[in-house]
Amino acid sequence: MYDTSKRFVFDDWAQLAATDPEAFELRRKRAIQALLTQAPADIRRRLEGLQWKVDMVRQRSRDPQHACAQLFSMMWDSVYGGDGLLNALSMDEETYRQRASKRMGEATLLSFSTHVKRQETADA
């Protein structure tokens, strides 16, 4: 487990990334997991989802600079986008709660077992 009580020293991380990228990646993953584990239960799932999105952007990007630009854009969207922080801060609490509950109610659940059965029938 990564010791989160240690002070973050950028130069140490940069040197590790330059000299041993695999060790850097392992240390990065351990540090992130340790922080997620320490997060309060009520926000942990959301943080894990956000980290998953970050990991997917990094994985799909052609290089680290492209990933950085994509993540930068994602961050600004979360502040200035339609459902962003700036918009949420400008509305009263009741309006915010109503919009949040409405968004949650709009999801469509898909039955994967039905899809699998249809696929198996089509393959036969």
Short mmCIF file of C-alpha atoms in Angstrom, two decimals:
data_model
loop_
_atom_site.label_atom_id
_atom_site.label_comp_id
_atom_site.label_asym_id
_atom_site.label_seq_id
_atom_site.Cartn_x
_atom_site.Cartn_y
_atom_site.Cartn_z
CA MET A 1 0.00 0.00 0.00
CA TYR A 2 1.21 3.51 -0.78
CA ASP A 3 1.90 5.70 2.27
CA THR A 4 -0.29 8.78 1.81
CA SER A 5 1.29 10.49 4.81
CA LYS A 6 4.45 10.99 2.72
CA ARG A 7 4.90 14.43 1.26
CA PHE A 8 4.54 14.64 -2.53
CA VAL A 9 7.88 15.61 -4.07
CA PHE A 10 7.46 16.42 -7.76
CA ASP A 11 11.15 16.00 -8.60
CA ASP A 12 11.14 12.45 -7.19
CA TRP A 13 8.12 11.52 -9.29
CA ALA A 14 9.59 13.16 -12.41
CA GLN A 15 12.87 11.32 -11.97
CA LEU A 16 11.08 8.00 -11.50
CA ALA A 17 8.98 8.62 -14.63
CA ALA A 18 12.11 9.39 -16.63
CA THR A 19 14.19 6.47 -15.37
CA ASP A 20 11.62 3.72 -14.77
CA PRO A 21 8.19 4.35 -16.36
CA GLU A 22 6.80 0.99 -15.19
CA ALA A 23 7.73 1.69 -11.56
CA PHE A 24 6.29 5.19 -11.92
CA GLU A 25 2.98 3.80 -13.21
CA LEU A 26 2.79 1.25 -10.40
CA ARG A 27 3.52 3.92 -7.79
CA ARG A 28 0.95 6.25 -9.38
CA LYS A 29 -1.75 3.57 -9.30
CA ARG A 30 -0.97 2.70 -5.68
CA ALA A 31 -1.08 6.35 -4.62
CA ILE A 32 -4.42 6.89 -6.34
CA GLN A 33 -5.90 3.71 -4.87
CA ALA A 34 -4.73 4.69 -1.37
CA LEU A 35 -6.41 8.08 -1.68
CA LEU A 36 -9.61 6.55 -3.03
CA THR A 37 -9.65 4.05 -0.17
CA GLN A 38 -9.37 6.88 2.36
CA ALA A 39 -12.20 8.89 0.81
CA PRO A 40 -15.52 9.01 2.68
CA ALA A 41 -17.85 6.25 1.53
CA ASP A 42 -20.50 8.69 0.29
CA ILE A 43 -18.17 10.16 -2.35
CA ARG A 44 -15.82 7.24 -2.99
CA ARG A 45 -17.87 5.75 -5.83
CA ARG A 46 -18.03 9.09 -7.63
CA LEU A 47 -14.27 9.57 -7.24
CA GLU A 48 -13.63 6.06 -8.55
CA GLY A 49 -15.84 6.82 -11.55
CA LEU A 50 -13.94 10.02 -12.22
CA GLN A 51 -10.62 8.19 -11.96
CA TRP A 52 -11.92 5.58 -14.41
CA LYS A 53 -12.75 8.37 -16.88
CA VAL A 54 -9.26 9.85 -16.45
CA ASP A 55 -7.68 6.43 -17.01
CA MET A 56 -9.74 5.88 -20.17
CA VAL A 57 -8.76 9.28 -21.58
CA ARG A 58 -5.10 8.49 -20.89
CA GLN A 59 -5.44 5.04 -22.46
CA ARG A 60 -7.12 6.29 -25.65
CA SER A 61 -4.85 9.29 -26.18
CA ARG A 62 -2.04 9.09 -28.70
CA ASP A 63 0.49 10.66 -26.31
CA PRO A 64 0.67 12.26 -22.83
CA GLN A 65 0.27 15.78 -24.22
CA HIS A 66 -2.95 14.81 -26.01
CA ALA A 67 -4.24 13.19 -22.81
CA CYS A 68 -3.42 16.35 -20.87
CA ALA A 69 -5.34 18.49 -23.36
CA GLN A 70 -8.34 16.13 -23.23
CA LEU A 71 -8.35 16.12 -19.42
CA PHE A 72 -7.99 19.91 -19.36
CA SER A 73 -11.04 20.20 -21.61
CA MET A 74 -12.96 17.73 -19.45
CA MET A 75 -12.11 19.79 -16.36
CA TRP A 76 -13.31 23.04 -17.92
CA ASP A 77 -16.53 21.38 -19.08
CA SER A 78 -17.18 20.33 -15.49
CA VAL A 79 -16.91 23.98 -14.45
CA TYR A 80 -18.47 25.88 -17.37
CA GLY A 81 -20.59 23.21 -19.11
CA GLY A 82 -24.38 23.05 -18.94
CA ASP A 83 -24.37 20.93 -15.80
CA GLY A 84 -21.13 22.45 -14.57
CA LEU A 85 -20.11 23.84 -11.22
CA LEU A 86 -20.65 27.47 -12.21
CA ASN A 87 -24.24 26.75 -13.22
CA ALA A 88 -24.88 24.73 -10.05
CA LEU A 89 -23.52 27.52 -7.85
CA SER A 90 -25.76 30.10 -9.50
CA MET A 91 -29.05 28.32 -8.71
CA ASP A 92 -30.83 27.90 -5.40
CA GLU A 93 -30.65 24.58 -3.59
CA GLU A 94 -34.22 23.51 -4.37
CA THR A 95 -33.79 24.06 -8.12
CA TYR A 96 -30.49 22.17 -8.04
CA ARG A 97 -32.08 19.20 -6.23
CA GLN A 98 -35.00 19.11 -8.68
CA ARG A 99 -32.68 19.10 -11.70
CA ALA A 100 -30.45 16.46 -10.16
CA SER A 101 -33.36 14.13 -9.38
CA LYS A 102 -34.83 14.70 -12.86
CA ARG A 103 -31.53 13.75 -14.52
CA MET A 104 -31.34 10.61 -12.41
CA GLY A 105 -34.84 9.59 -13.48
CA GLU A 106 -34.11 9.80 -17.21
CA ALA A 107 -31.89 6.73 -17.46
CA THR A 108 -33.02 3.78 -19.55
CA LEU A 109 -32.12 0.36 -18.21
CA LEU A 110 -31.03 -2.22 -20.74
CA SER A 111 -31.64 -5.90 -20.28
CA PHE A 112 -28.42 -7.59 -21.30
CA SER A 113 -29.73 -11.08 -20.63
CA THR A 114 -32.43 -10.56 -23.28
CA HIS A 115 -29.82 -9.33 -25.74
CA VAL A 116 -27.60 -12.34 -25.04
CA LYS A 117 -30.51 -14.74 -25.59
CA ARG A 118 -31.34 -13.09 -28.91
CA GLN A 119 -27.71 -13.26 -29.98
CA GLU A 120 -27.48 -16.96 -29.05
CA THR A 121 -30.67 -17.67 -31.04
CA ALA A 122 -29.32 -15.78 -34.06
CA ASP A 123 -26.03 -17.70 -33.90
CA ALA A 124 -27.77 -21.10 -33.83
#
